[in-house]
Amino acid sequence: MSTFESFKSLSRAMFLGFRRDRTALFFTVLFPLMFLVVFGGIFGHQSTSKVKILEVGRAPVLDQAVAQAGGELGKVMKVEKASDRAAALRTVEKGDADAVVEQRGGELVVHYSAADQVKSGTVRGLMNSVVQSANLSASGKPPAYRLTDQRVEDDSLKAIQFFTPSLLGWALASAGVFGASQTLVTWRTKGILRRLQLSPAPIPTVFAARVAVSLAVALVQFALFVLVAQLPMFGLKLSGAWWMAIPMVIAGVLAFLSIGMLIGAWAKTQETAQAVTQLIVLPMAFLGGSFFPLDASPTWMRTLSYIFPLRYLNEGMLNVMGRGLGPTSALPQIAVLLGVAVVGALIAVRLFRWDAA
């Protein structure tokens, strides 16, 4: 039997095994979709940390409010001067600042991003208070100032644009790590690895088939998420370089498979593999920004999140699917994920054992 025929047979057998496993199907495909439906129907609010505002030009209303409030406003917002308006708007669009504020006569204009509903709502609330205070100080006179807010993205964008990538990232991470770790430990404890070692099929072909099945399932997950999110009740709209999410998904799956294989190569029992996988996947989901914006978390948590590959997958997909950035915006994240995949695979090879003993 040729190498290609072995690869094709093994891939088909693994896919059929996955399809027959109703528990795996539920937790891989349906369970993450349930989160998407819940988040799509009900978008809750949460508390937020200090917001970062870029002030373009002179905004006397904001400057006066900051001066009069002493340190009170400084507890909830940080104002920085910016000379380049276009660069400041791009900074907000990329998520590195929460708003751009500029004043045009009696109009205070706030440019915000829809990527973080909590932060944008906080900024607009603060600026509304600033404008109201300025108008109250001129009591007996008609309101001298008014507030105008504008989104840096297309006004047609909805919140679904931003939490679809994050929930999809969590689904891919769970499926990749759990699938690889459980498969490897199960094959070892049941003696399947030893039989495969003695079979005519080359070992690299066996693992290539497992990777191929995982990538195929991940692409199906991606398609299902996009199709469900595009339903009229949710309203996901894809434009620009959204297609870069596909190589992002592939790179992410390779990274998570390598982590799962590392766990599977080290763990001696299924129970150990499940426990270690849970200890990695759940913190990675929270610290990777799948369930809440990282900007709302403490500094130590944001710093810690950089060690988890899920942060890079979420950030890269958000850039192209939510923020409308160009295809090159995802390249740094893809590079990190592929690096994790290579390092994880190399370590897994070093720890690999054919037998459970």
mmCIF file of C-alpha atoms in Angstrom:
data_model
loop_
_atom_site.group_PDB
_atom_site.id
_atom_site.type_symbol
_atom_site.label_atom_id
_atom_site.label_comp_id
_atom_site.label_asym_id
_atom_site.label_seq_id
_atom_site.Cartn_x
_atom_site.Cartn_y
_atom_site.Cartn_z
ATOM 1 C CA MET A 1 0.000 0.000 0.000
ATOM 2 C CA SER A 2 1.398 3.404 -0.976
ATOM 3 C CA THR A 3 1.994 6.205 1.522
ATOM 4 C CA PHE A 4 -0.845 8.227 0.021
ATOM 5 C CA GLU A 5 -3.281 5.307 0.252
ATOM 6 C CA SER A 6 -2.286 4.764 3.892
ATOM 7 C CA PHE A 7 -2.795 8.465 4.602
ATOM 8 C CA LYS A 8 -6.207 8.418 2.904
ATOM 9 C CA SER A 9 -7.379 5.276 4.726
ATOM 10 C CA LEU A 10 -6.223 6.505 8.118
ATOM 11 C CA SER A 11 -7.791 9.931 7.588
ATOM 12 C CA ARG A 12 -11.109 8.349 6.631
ATOM 13 C CA ALA A 13 -11.053 5.988 9.630
ATOM 14 C CA MET A 14 -10.244 8.805 12.045
ATOM 15 C CA PHE A 15 -12.934 11.055 10.597
ATOM 16 C CA LEU A 16 -15.555 8.308 10.803
ATOM 17 C CA GLY A 17 -14.521 7.629 14.395
ATOM 18 C CA PHE A 18 -14.902 11.313 15.220
ATOM 19 C CA ARG A 19 -18.313 11.447 13.528
ATOM 20 C CA ARG A 20 -19.573 8.427 15.484
ATOM 21 C CA ASP A 21 -18.452 9.920 18.804
ATOM 22 C CA ARG A 22 -21.507 11.982 19.732
ATOM 23 C CA THR A 23 -19.846 13.418 22.831
ATOM 24 C CA ALA A 24 -16.917 14.708 20.788
ATOM 25 C CA LEU A 25 -19.290 16.125 18.178
ATOM 26 C CA PHE A 26 -21.301 17.940 20.831
ATOM 27 C CA PHE A 27 -18.367 19.516 22.653
ATOM 28 C CA THR A 28 -16.458 20.312 19.470
ATOM 29 C CA VAL A 29 -19.237 21.808 17.362
ATOM 30 C CA LEU A 30 -22.569 22.305 19.140
ATOM 31 C CA PHE A 31 -21.384 23.404 22.580
ATOM 32 C CA PRO A 32 -19.324 26.383 21.289
ATOM 33 C CA LEU A 33 -22.199 27.308 18.965
ATOM 34 C CA MET A 34 -24.497 27.496 21.990
ATOM 35 C CA PHE A 35 -22.205 30.177 23.446
ATOM 36 C CA LEU A 36 -22.332 32.077 20.169
ATOM 37 C CA VAL A 37 -26.145 32.055 20.194
ATOM 38 C CA VAL A 38 -26.284 33.183 23.835
ATOM 39 C CA PHE A 39 -23.732 35.959 23.353
ATOM 40 C CA GLY A 40 -25.404 36.992 20.118
ATOM 41 C CA GLY A 41 -28.839 37.302 21.708
ATOM 42 C CA ILE A 42 -27.803 38.892 25.001
ATOM 43 C CA PHE A 43 -24.842 41.251 25.143
ATOM 44 C CA GLY A 44 -24.152 42.072 28.770
ATOM 45 C CA HIS A 45 -22.189 44.902 30.307
ATOM 46 C CA GLN A 46 -19.347 44.687 32.760
ATOM 47 C CA SER A 47 -17.191 47.029 34.765
ATOM 48 C CA THR A 48 -14.079 48.472 33.130
ATOM 49 C CA SER A 49 -10.685 49.860 34.033
ATOM 50 C CA LYS A 50 -9.190 53.289 33.319
ATOM 51 C CA VAL A 51 -9.765 54.417 29.730
ATOM 52 C CA LYS A 52 -7.085 55.921 27.495
ATOM 53 C CA ILE A 53 -8.096 59.008 25.513
ATOM 54 C CA LEU A 54 -6.062 60.723 22.788
ATOM 55 C CA GLU A 55 -6.702 64.474 22.554
ATOM 56 C CA VAL A 56 -6.124 65.819 19.039
ATOM 57 C CA GLY A 57 -5.385 69.542 18.917
ATOM 58 C CA ARG A 58 -6.850 71.704 21.642
ATOM 59 C CA ALA A 59 -10.030 70.647 23.426
ATOM 60 C CA PRO A 60 -10.567 73.416 26.020
ATOM 61 C CA VAL A 61 -13.723 71.777 27.398
ATOM 62 C CA LEU A 62 -11.817 68.572 28.231
ATOM 63 C CA ASP A 63 -8.720 70.400 29.483
ATOM 64 C CA GLN A 64 -10.815 72.589 31.782
ATOM 65 C CA ALA A 65 -12.704 69.590 33.172
ATOM 66 C CA VAL A 66 -9.457 67.733 33.916
ATOM 67 C CA ALA A 67 -7.986 70.818 35.626
ATOM 68 C CA GLN A 68 -11.079 71.514 37.737
ATOM 69 C CA ALA A 69 -11.660 67.889 38.759
ATOM 70 C CA GLY A 70 -8.188 67.549 40.224
ATOM 71 C CA GLY A 71 -7.316 63.879 40.451
ATOM 72 C CA GLU A 72 -10.864 62.556 40.238
ATOM 73 C CA LEU A 73 -11.004 62.249 36.458
ATOM 74 C CA GLY A 74 -7.480 60.867 36.493
ATOM 75 C CA LYS A 75 -8.785 57.837 38.376
ATOM 76 C CA VAL A 76 -11.032 56.794 35.501
ATOM 77 C CA MET A 77 -9.283 58.111 32.383
ATOM 78 C CA LYS A 78 -5.851 58.958 31.033
ATOM 79 C CA VAL A 79 -5.601 61.806 28.526
ATOM 80 C CA GLU A 80 -2.659 62.002 26.120
ATOM 81 C CA LYS A 81 -1.959 64.652 23.480
ATOM 82 C CA ALA A 82 -1.788 63.554 19.849
ATOM 83 C CA SER A 83 -0.704 65.714 16.928
ATOM 84 C CA ASP A 84 -1.513 63.335 14.059
ATOM 85 C CA ARG A 85 -5.286 62.857 13.794
ATOM 86 C CA ALA A 86 -5.135 59.984 11.278
ATOM 87 C CA ALA A 87 -2.558 58.099 13.337
ATOM 88 C CA ALA A 88 -4.627 58.621 16.489
ATOM 89 C CA LEU A 89 -7.740 57.212 14.806
ATOM 90 C CA ARG A 90 -5.765 54.180 13.639
ATOM 91 C CA THR A 91 -4.562 53.669 17.202
ATOM 92 C CA VAL A 92 -8.169 53.503 18.399
ATOM 93 C CA GLU A 93 -9.139 51.191 15.548
ATOM 94 C CA LYS A 94 -6.348 48.782 16.483
ATOM 95 C CA GLY A 95 -7.433 48.811 20.130
ATOM 96 C CA ASP A 96 -4.323 50.543 21.524
ATOM 97 C CA ALA A 97 -6.407 53.499 22.768
ATOM 98 C CA ASP A 98 -10.075 53.802 23.700
ATOM 99 C CA ALA A 99 -11.080 57.069 22.042
ATOM 100 C CA VAL A 100 -9.936 60.173 20.189
ATOM 101 C CA VAL A 101 -11.384 63.482 21.360
ATOM 102 C CA GLU A 102 -11.268 66.737 19.408
ATOM 103 C CA GLN A 103 -13.147 70.021 19.732
ATOM 104 C CA ARG A 104 -14.628 71.961 16.837
ATOM 105 C CA GLY A 105 -15.949 75.214 18.217
ATOM 106 C CA GLY A 106 -18.793 74.292 20.547
ATOM 107 C CA GLU A 107 -18.801 70.653 19.441
ATOM 108 C CA LEU A 108 -16.840 67.989 21.316
ATOM 109 C CA VAL A 109 -16.313 65.011 18.993
ATOM 110 C CA VAL A 110 -15.548 61.563 20.401
ATOM 111 C CA HIS A 111 -14.225 58.880 18.042
ATOM 112 C CA TYR A 112 -14.582 55.415 19.570
ATOM 113 C CA SER A 113 -14.244 51.770 18.572
ATOM 114 C CA ALA A 114 -17.070 49.259 18.610
ATOM 115 C CA ALA A 115 -14.572 46.495 19.393
ATOM 116 C CA ASP A 116 -15.057 47.089 23.120
ATOM 117 C CA GLN A 117 -18.613 48.065 23.984
ATOM 118 C CA VAL A 118 -17.713 48.572 27.643
ATOM 119 C CA LYS A 119 -14.846 50.990 27.068
ATOM 120 C CA SER A 120 -16.651 52.947 24.340
ATOM 121 C CA GLY A 121 -19.709 53.324 26.562
ATOM 122 C CA THR A 122 -17.518 54.514 29.434
ATOM 123 C CA VAL A 123 -15.751 57.090 27.250
ATOM 124 C CA ARG A 124 -19.003 58.497 25.873
ATOM 125 C CA GLY A 125 -20.491 58.671 29.354
ATOM 126 C CA LEU A 126 -17.465 60.549 30.659
ATOM 127 C CA MET A 127 -17.450 63.000 27.763
ATOM 128 C CA ASN A 128 -21.179 63.575 28.156
ATOM 129 C CA SER A 129 -20.592 64.475 31.810
ATOM 130 C CA VAL A 130 -17.787 66.850 30.790
ATOM 131 C CA VAL A 131 -20.054 68.625 28.292
ATOM 132 C CA GLN A 132 -22.939 68.842 30.747
ATOM 133 C CA SER A 133 -20.664 70.301 33.432
ATOM 134 C CA ALA A 134 -19.350 72.891 30.985
ATOM 135 C CA ASN A 135 -22.905 73.909 30.077
ATOM 136 C CA LEU A 136 -23.993 74.087 33.728
ATOM 137 C CA SER A 137 -21.126 76.445 34.544
ATOM 138 C CA ALA A 138 -22.688 78.921 32.134
ATOM 139 C CA SER A 139 -26.079 78.892 33.927
ATOM 140 C CA GLY A 140 -28.695 81.202 32.545
ATOM 141 C CA LYS A 141 -27.272 80.919 29.055
ATOM 142 C CA PRO A 142 -28.171 78.557 26.221
ATOM 143 C CA PRO A 143 -26.036 75.367 26.138
ATOM 144 C CA ALA A 144 -22.687 76.360 24.680
ATOM 145 C CA TYR A 145 -21.391 72.876 23.966
ATOM 146 C CA ARG A 146 -22.725 69.642 22.493
ATOM 147 C CA LEU A 147 -21.353 66.136 22.218
ATOM 148 C CA THR A 148 -21.014 64.165 18.988
ATOM 149 C CA ASP A 149 -19.759 60.586 18.884
ATOM 150 C CA GLN A 150 -18.471 58.756 15.833
ATOM 151 C CA ARG A 151 -17.251 55.199 15.374
ATOM 152 C CA VAL A 152 -13.865 54.682 13.803
ATOM 153 C CA GLU A 153 -15.267 51.600 12.037
ATOM 154 C CA ASP A 154 -18.124 51.336 9.578
ATOM 155 C CA ASP A 155 -21.390 52.257 11.322
ATOM 156 C CA SER A 156 -22.969 49.028 10.067
ATOM 157 C CA LEU A 157 -20.731 46.922 12.332
ATOM 158 C CA LYS A 158 -22.324 45.219 15.306
ATOM 159 C CA ALA A 159 -21.017 43.571 18.439
ATOM 160 C CA ILE A 160 -21.277 40.183 16.708
ATOM 161 C CA GLN A 161 -18.263 41.224 14.605
ATOM 162 C CA PHE A 162 -16.116 41.174 17.698
ATOM 163 C CA PHE A 163 -17.173 38.234 19.821
ATOM 164 C CA THR A 164 -17.578 35.779 16.915
ATOM 165 C CA PRO A 165 -13.761 35.540 16.483
ATOM 166 C CA SER A 166 -13.140 35.226 20.230
ATOM 167 C CA LEU A 167 -15.675 32.433 20.746
ATOM 168 C CA LEU A 168 -14.428 30.670 17.638
ATOM 169 C CA GLY A 169 -10.883 30.860 18.995
ATOM 170 C CA TRP A 170 -11.985 29.227 22.245
ATOM 171 C CA ALA A 171 -13.767 26.465 20.334
ATOM 172 C CA LEU A 172 -10.684 25.749 18.217
ATOM 173 C CA ALA A 173 -8.389 25.715 21.250
ATOM 174 C CA SER A 174 -10.629 23.296 23.156
ATOM 175 C CA ALA A 175 -11.024 20.930 20.219
ATOM 176 C CA GLY A 176 -7.317 20.977 19.336
ATOM 177 C CA VAL A 177 -5.853 20.456 22.794
ATOM 178 C CA PHE A 178 -8.468 17.976 24.036
ATOM 179 C CA GLY A 179 -8.543 16.008 20.791
ATOM 180 C CA ALA A 180 -4.796 15.565 20.472
ATOM 181 C CA SER A 181 -4.089 14.790 24.137
ATOM 182 C CA GLN A 182 -6.937 12.291 24.518
ATOM 183 C CA THR A 183 -6.203 10.544 21.214
ATOM 184 C CA LEU A 184 -2.520 10.055 22.004
ATOM 185 C CA VAL A 185 -3.108 8.783 25.552
ATOM 186 C CA THR A 186 -5.946 6.490 24.448
ATOM 187 C CA TRP A 187 -3.881 5.022 21.626
ATOM 188 C CA ARG A 188 -0.991 4.394 23.994
ATOM 189 C CA THR A 189 -2.988 2.857 26.873
ATOM 190 C CA LYS A 190 -4.943 0.565 24.512
ATOM 191 C CA GLY A 191 -1.834 -0.548 22.644
ATOM 192 C CA ILE A 192 -2.906 1.035 19.367
ATOM 193 C CA LEU A 193 0.368 2.956 19.072
ATOM 194 C CA ARG A 194 2.379 -0.247 19.331
ATOM 195 C CA ARG A 195 0.254 -1.889 16.645
ATOM 196 C CA LEU A 196 0.635 1.173 14.418
ATOM 197 C CA GLN A 197 4.385 0.983 14.921
ATOM 198 C CA LEU A 198 4.348 -2.545 13.549
ATOM 199 C CA SER A 199 1.946 -1.759 10.697
ATOM 200 C CA PRO A 200 3.086 -1.019 7.107
ATOM 201 C CA ALA A 201 1.877 2.606 7.382
ATOM 202 C CA PRO A 202 4.757 5.015 8.126
ATOM 203 C CA ILE A 203 4.404 6.720 11.516
ATOM 204 C CA PRO A 204 4.625 10.261 10.042
ATOM 205 C CA THR A 205 1.674 9.313 7.812
ATOM 206 C CA VAL A 206 -0.364 8.341 10.889
ATOM 207 C CA PHE A 207 0.191 11.685 12.587
ATOM 208 C CA ALA A 208 -0.269 13.590 9.320
ATOM 209 C CA ALA A 209 -3.683 11.949 8.978
ATOM 210 C CA ARG A 210 -4.599 13.054 12.521
ATOM 211 C CA VAL A 211 -3.535 16.618 11.747
ATOM 212 C CA ALA A 212 -5.470 16.601 8.471
ATOM 213 C CA VAL A 213 -8.669 15.482 10.230
ATOM 214 C CA SER A 214 -8.251 18.163 12.907
ATOM 215 C CA LEU A 215 -7.746 20.865 10.273
ATOM 216 C CA ALA A 216 -10.808 19.680 8.350
ATOM 217 C CA VAL A 217 -12.962 19.737 11.496
ATOM 218 C CA ALA A 218 -11.637 23.204 12.366
ATOM 219 C CA LEU A 219 -12.535 24.576 8.947
ATOM 220 C CA VAL A 220 -16.025 23.108 9.337
ATOM 221 C CA GLN A 221 -16.264 24.841 12.731
ATOM 222 C CA PHE A 222 -15.195 28.103 11.122
ATOM 223 C CA ALA A 223 -17.812 27.762 8.380
ATOM 224 C CA LEU A 224 -20.567 26.939 10.891
ATOM 225 C CA PHE A 225 -19.682 29.895 13.119
ATOM 226 C CA VAL A 226 -19.687 32.283 10.190
ATOM 227 C CA LEU A 227 -22.958 30.930 8.789
ATOM 228 C CA VAL A 228 -24.751 31.104 12.149
ATOM 229 C CA ALA A 229 -23.379 34.569 12.942
ATOM 230 C CA GLN A 230 -24.539 35.797 9.514
ATOM 231 C CA LEU A 231 -28.160 34.935 10.252
ATOM 232 C CA PRO A 232 -30.397 38.051 10.207
ATOM 233 C CA MET A 233 -30.943 37.860 13.968
ATOM 234 C CA PHE A 234 -27.177 38.325 14.541
ATOM 235 C CA GLY A 235 -26.005 40.184 11.454
ATOM 236 C CA LEU A 236 -22.321 39.352 11.028
ATOM 237 C CA LYS A 237 -20.907 41.131 7.960
ATOM 238 C CA LEU A 238 -17.660 40.064 6.371
ATOM 239 C CA SER A 239 -15.617 42.477 4.306
ATOM 240 C CA GLY A 240 -12.050 43.403 3.469
ATOM 241 C CA ALA A 241 -9.426 40.852 4.475
ATOM 242 C CA TRP A 242 -11.758 38.570 6.462
ATOM 243 C CA TRP A 243 -10.374 35.626 4.463
ATOM 244 C CA MET A 244 -7.125 35.950 6.404
ATOM 245 C CA ALA A 245 -9.030 34.311 9.255
ATOM 246 C CA ILE A 246 -8.639 30.997 7.390
ATOM 247 C CA PRO A 247 -4.810 30.858 7.609
ATOM 248 C CA MET A 248 -5.207 32.150 11.171
ATOM 249 C CA VAL A 249 -7.431 29.151 11.949
ATOM 250 C CA ILE A 250 -4.934 26.741 10.384
ATOM 251 C CA ALA A 251 -2.006 28.220 12.320
ATOM 252 C CA GLY A 252 -4.037 28.204 15.533
ATOM 253 C CA VAL A 253 -5.083 24.573 15.146
ATOM 254 C CA LEU A 254 -1.464 23.528 14.556
ATOM 255 C CA ALA A 255 -0.424 25.371 17.729
ATOM 256 C CA PHE A 256 -3.175 23.797 19.846
ATOM 257 C CA LEU A 257 -2.535 20.340 18.413
ATOM 258 C CA SER A 258 1.125 20.632 19.407
ATOM 259 C CA ILE A 259 0.096 21.532 22.964
ATOM 260 C CA GLY A 260 -2.299 18.598 23.044
ATOM 261 C CA MET A 261 0.360 16.226 21.724
ATOM 262 C CA LEU A 262 2.786 17.506 24.338
ATOM 263 C CA ILE A 263 0.259 16.739 27.087
ATOM 264 C CA GLY A 264 -0.549 13.363 25.530
ATOM 265 C CA ALA A 265 3.125 12.460 25.226
ATOM 266 C CA TRP A 266 3.746 13.272 28.903
ATOM 267 C CA ALA A 267 0.572 11.992 30.604
ATOM 268 C CA LYS A 268 0.404 8.318 31.536
ATOM 269 C CA THR A 269 -3.370 8.050 31.981
ATOM 270 C CA GLN A 270 -6.506 9.581 30.466
ATOM 271 C CA GLU A 271 -7.435 11.090 33.831
ATOM 272 C CA THR A 272 -4.098 12.885 34.058
ATOM 273 C CA ALA A 273 -4.393 14.125 30.488
ATOM 274 C CA GLN A 274 -7.927 15.446 31.113
ATOM 275 C CA ALA A 275 -6.897 17.246 34.309
ATOM 276 C CA VAL A 276 -3.837 18.883 32.749
ATOM 277 C CA THR A 277 -5.807 19.847 29.643
ATOM 278 C CA GLN A 278 -8.490 21.527 31.752
ATOM 279 C CA LEU A 279 -5.819 23.392 33.716
ATOM 280 C CA ILE A 280 -4.441 24.770 30.450
ATOM 281 C CA VAL A 281 -7.558 25.320 28.306
ATOM 282 C CA LEU A 282 -9.793 27.107 30.827
ATOM 283 C CA PRO A 283 -7.238 29.719 31.976
ATOM 284 C CA MET A 284 -6.194 30.165 28.341
ATOM 285 C CA ALA A 285 -9.817 30.877 27.364
ATOM 286 C CA PHE A 286 -10.211 33.573 30.036
ATOM 287 C CA LEU A 287 -6.738 35.062 29.693
ATOM 288 C CA GLY A 288 -6.869 34.854 25.896
ATOM 289 C CA GLY A 289 -9.788 37.271 25.696
ATOM 290 C CA SER A 290 -12.430 34.765 24.583
ATOM 291 C CA PHE A 291 -15.004 35.647 27.238
ATOM 292 C CA PHE A 292 -14.265 39.280 28.094
ATOM 293 C CA PRO A 293 -12.072 42.125 26.749
ATOM 294 C CA LEU A 294 -8.546 41.975 28.096
ATOM 295 C CA ASP A 295 -8.483 45.777 28.374
ATOM 296 C CA ALA A 296 -10.915 45.479 31.284
ATOM 297 C CA SER A 297 -8.567 43.174 33.224
ATOM 298 C CA PRO A 298 -5.730 44.070 35.631
ATOM 299 C CA THR A 299 -2.263 44.802 34.264
ATOM 300 C CA TRP A 300 -0.784 41.553 35.609
ATOM 301 C CA MET A 301 -3.509 39.570 33.840
ATOM 302 C CA ARG A 302 -2.907 41.324 30.512
ATOM 303 C CA THR A 303 0.822 40.647 30.853
ATOM 304 C CA LEU A 304 0.231 36.986 31.678
ATOM 305 C CA SER A 305 -2.057 36.591 28.654
ATOM 306 C CA TYR A 306 0.898 36.950 26.264
ATOM 307 C CA ILE A 307 2.131 33.458 27.125
ATOM 308 C CA PHE A 308 -1.091 31.865 25.837
ATOM 309 C CA PRO A 309 -1.367 31.251 22.078
ATOM 310 C CA LEU A 310 -5.138 31.794 22.182
ATOM 311 C CA ARG A 311 -4.576 35.518 22.719
ATOM 312 C CA TYR A 312 -2.758 35.733 19.383
ATOM 313 C CA LEU A 313 -5.428 33.745 17.539
ATOM 314 C CA ASN A 314 -8.215 35.915 18.977
ATOM 315 C CA GLU A 315 -6.335 39.126 18.278
ATOM 316 C CA GLY A 316 -5.459 38.173 14.709
ATOM 317 C CA MET A 317 -9.002 37.104 13.801
ATOM 318 C CA LEU A 318 -10.448 40.195 15.489
ATOM 319 C CA ASN A 319 -8.169 42.437 13.422
ATOM 320 C CA VAL A 320 -9.402 41.042 10.093
ATOM 321 C CA MET A 321 -12.992 40.069 10.984
ATOM 322 C CA GLY A 322 -13.925 42.863 13.363
ATOM 323 C CA ARG A 323 -11.638 45.840 13.042
ATOM 324 C CA GLY A 324 -11.392 45.648 9.258
ATOM 325 C CA LEU A 325 -7.584 45.828 9.197
ATOM 326 C CA GLY A 326 -5.532 44.658 6.221
ATOM 327 C CA PRO A 327 -4.158 41.141 5.657
ATOM 328 C CA THR A 328 -0.701 42.006 6.991
ATOM 329 C CA SER A 329 -2.197 42.793 10.418
ATOM 330 C CA ALA A 330 -2.591 39.044 11.029
ATOM 331 C CA LEU A 331 0.949 38.047 10.017
ATOM 332 C CA PRO A 332 2.634 38.624 13.429
ATOM 333 C CA GLN A 333 -0.001 36.484 15.161
ATOM 334 C CA ILE A 334 0.318 33.739 12.543
ATOM 335 C CA ALA A 335 4.093 33.738 13.057
ATOM 336 C CA VAL A 336 3.700 33.355 16.832
ATOM 337 C CA LEU A 337 1.194 30.506 16.448
ATOM 338 C CA LEU A 338 3.414 28.638 13.988
ATOM 339 C CA GLY A 339 6.339 29.128 16.360
ATOM 340 C CA VAL A 340 4.300 27.604 19.194
ATOM 341 C CA ALA A 341 3.385 24.708 16.894
ATOM 342 C CA VAL A 342 7.029 23.977 16.051
ATOM 343 C CA VAL A 343 8.303 24.251 19.630
ATOM 344 C CA GLY A 344 5.420 22.206 21.039
ATOM 345 C CA ALA A 345 5.881 19.470 18.430
ATOM 346 C CA LEU A 346 9.623 19.243 19.088
ATOM 347 C CA ILE A 347 9.086 18.876 22.838
ATOM 348 C CA ALA A 348 6.311 16.330 22.260
ATOM 349 C CA VAL A 349 8.671 14.246 20.117
ATOM 350 C CA ARG A 350 11.239 14.258 22.925
ATOM 351 C CA LEU A 351 8.629 13.098 25.473
ATOM 352 C CA PHE A 352 6.894 10.588 23.206
ATOM 353 C CA ARG A 353 6.536 6.975 24.405
ATOM 354 C CA TRP A 354 5.109 4.018 22.540
ATOM 355 C CA ASP A 355 3.959 2.122 25.663
ATOM 356 C CA ALA A 356 2.021 3.214 28.753
ATOM 357 C CA ALA A 357 4.648 1.851 31.108
#
